[in-house]
Amino acid sequence: MKKNSILIELTPLLDVILIMLFFILVQSEGRMGTFYDEVREAFEAEIAIFEADMEAFKAEHAVEMEQLRATRDDYEALQLGLYEDTGIILISIVADPADADNRWVLVEADSHISRVDLSWNQVAREAATLELNTILASKIQDIDSTVVVVAFRFDSGNIFIADYRLVSGVIHIQRQFNQLVVAELDIRI
């Protein structure tokens, strides 16, 4: 059998295909430029709306900020009055973020801070309860005010319920013997 050798010249066909691709790319580039312009205009319109909304929010927020500043000034005046006429004792349960088993109770009054370490050992817990009772009673007796406020601050998400009960029990015991105003503040974020 004899092979027919047909030689096809592909160069003109290839030229036509490349010319068509060139026209398609040129048209596509023109459309992309228009598309970019439309997107930029839409984006600028959105930014203008956002800036108008932001200015309205700032105007509304300015009124609220003035109200909050007035409230803060009233609070500071009240707090100053409390410090002059009232003895304040702050009790906090603090846990080491790196080791949850390492925790303690801080008792703060008149810029003096006492620390009671907590553990799971029953004998150590009883000793901590006794020490906390002694510290709290001493701080209450040292205050020469008619009203004693005990603020118990804790983060319920980071403390153990047994530690909470230990401190609450000590505060309850002190309330039986002293006139105390107690505020429990859960500072969970």
PDB file of N, CA and C in Angstrom, residues 40-53:
ATOM      1  N   ARG A  40     -15.475  50.296  40.540  1.00  0.00           N
ATOM      2  CA  ARG A  40     -14.919  51.408  41.300  1.00  0.00           C
ATOM      3  C   ARG A  40     -16.004  52.419  41.651  1.00  0.00           C
ATOM      4  N   GLU A  41     -16.882  52.744  40.702  1.00  0.00           N
ATOM      5  CA  GLU A  41     -17.969  53.697  40.965  1.00  0.00           C
ATOM      6  C   GLU A  41     -18.928  53.151  42.022  1.00  0.00           C
ATOM      7  N   ALA A  42     -19.258  51.865  41.919  1.00  0.00           N
ATOM      8  CA  ALA A  42     -20.147  51.250  42.918  1.00  0.00           C
ATOM      9  C   ALA A  42     -19.486  51.262  44.299  1.00  0.00           C
ATOM     10  N   PHE A  43     -18.195  50.960  44.340  1.00  0.00           N
ATOM     11  CA  PHE A  43     -17.467  50.949  45.598  1.00  0.00           C
ATOM     12  C   PHE A  43     -17.418  52.353  46.203  1.00  0.00           C
ATOM     13  N   GLU A  44     -17.175  53.370  45.383  1.00  0.00           N
ATOM     14  CA  GLU A  44     -17.150  54.746  45.878  1.00  0.00           C
ATOM     15  C   GLU A  44     -18.520  55.166  46.391  1.00  0.00           C
ATOM     16  N   ALA A  45     -19.587  54.711  45.730  1.00  0.00           N
ATOM     17  CA  ALA A  45     -20.941  55.018  46.202  1.00  0.00           C
ATOM     18  C   ALA A  45     -21.195  54.349  47.558  1.00  0.00           C
ATOM     19  N   GLU A  46     -20.750  53.102  47.709  1.00  0.00           N
ATOM     20  CA  GLU A  46     -20.909  52.394  48.984  1.00  0.00           C
ATOM     21  C   GLU A  46     -20.117  53.093  50.088  1.00  0.00           C
ATOM     22  N   ILE A  47     -18.907  53.545  49.772  1.00  0.00           N
ATOM     23  CA  ILE A  47     -18.091  54.249  50.765  1.00  0.00           C
ATOM     24  C   ILE A  47     -18.766  55.557  51.168  1.00  0.00           C
ATOM     25  N   ALA A  48     -19.350  56.262  50.220  1.00  0.00           N
ATOM     26  CA  ALA A  48     -20.035  57.514  50.546  1.00  0.00           C
ATOM     27  C   ALA A  48     -21.208  57.248  51.482  1.00  0.00           C
ATOM     28  N   ILE A  49     -21.981  56.194  51.214  1.00  0.00           N
ATOM     29  CA  ILE A  49     -23.106  55.825  52.088  1.00  0.00           C
ATOM     30  C   ILE A  49     -22.589  55.446  53.471  1.00  0.00           C
ATOM     31  N   PHE A  50     -21.515  54.650  53.494  1.00  0.00           N
ATOM     32  CA  PHE A  50     -20.929  54.230  54.769  1.00  0.00           C
ATOM     33  C   PHE A  50     -20.445  55.439  55.570  1.00  0.00           C
ATOM     34  N   GLU A  51     -19.783  56.388  54.913  1.00  0.00           N
ATOM     35  CA  GLU A  51     -19.291  57.581  55.622  1.00  0.00           C
ATOM     36  C   GLU A  51     -20.452  58.419  56.157  1.00  0.00           C
ATOM     37  N   ALA A  52     -21.541  58.515  55.395  1.00  0.00           N
ATOM     38  CA  ALA A  52     -22.709  59.258  55.876  1.00  0.00           C
ATOM     39  C   ALA A  52     -23.306  58.565  57.101  1.00  0.00           C
ATOM     40  N   ASP A  53     -23.408  57.235  57.042  1.00  0.00           N
ATOM     41  CA  ASP A  53     -23.911  56.479  58.189  1.00  0.00           C
ATOM     42  C   ASP A  53     -22.982  56.639  59.395  1.00  0.00           C
TER      43      ASP A  53
END
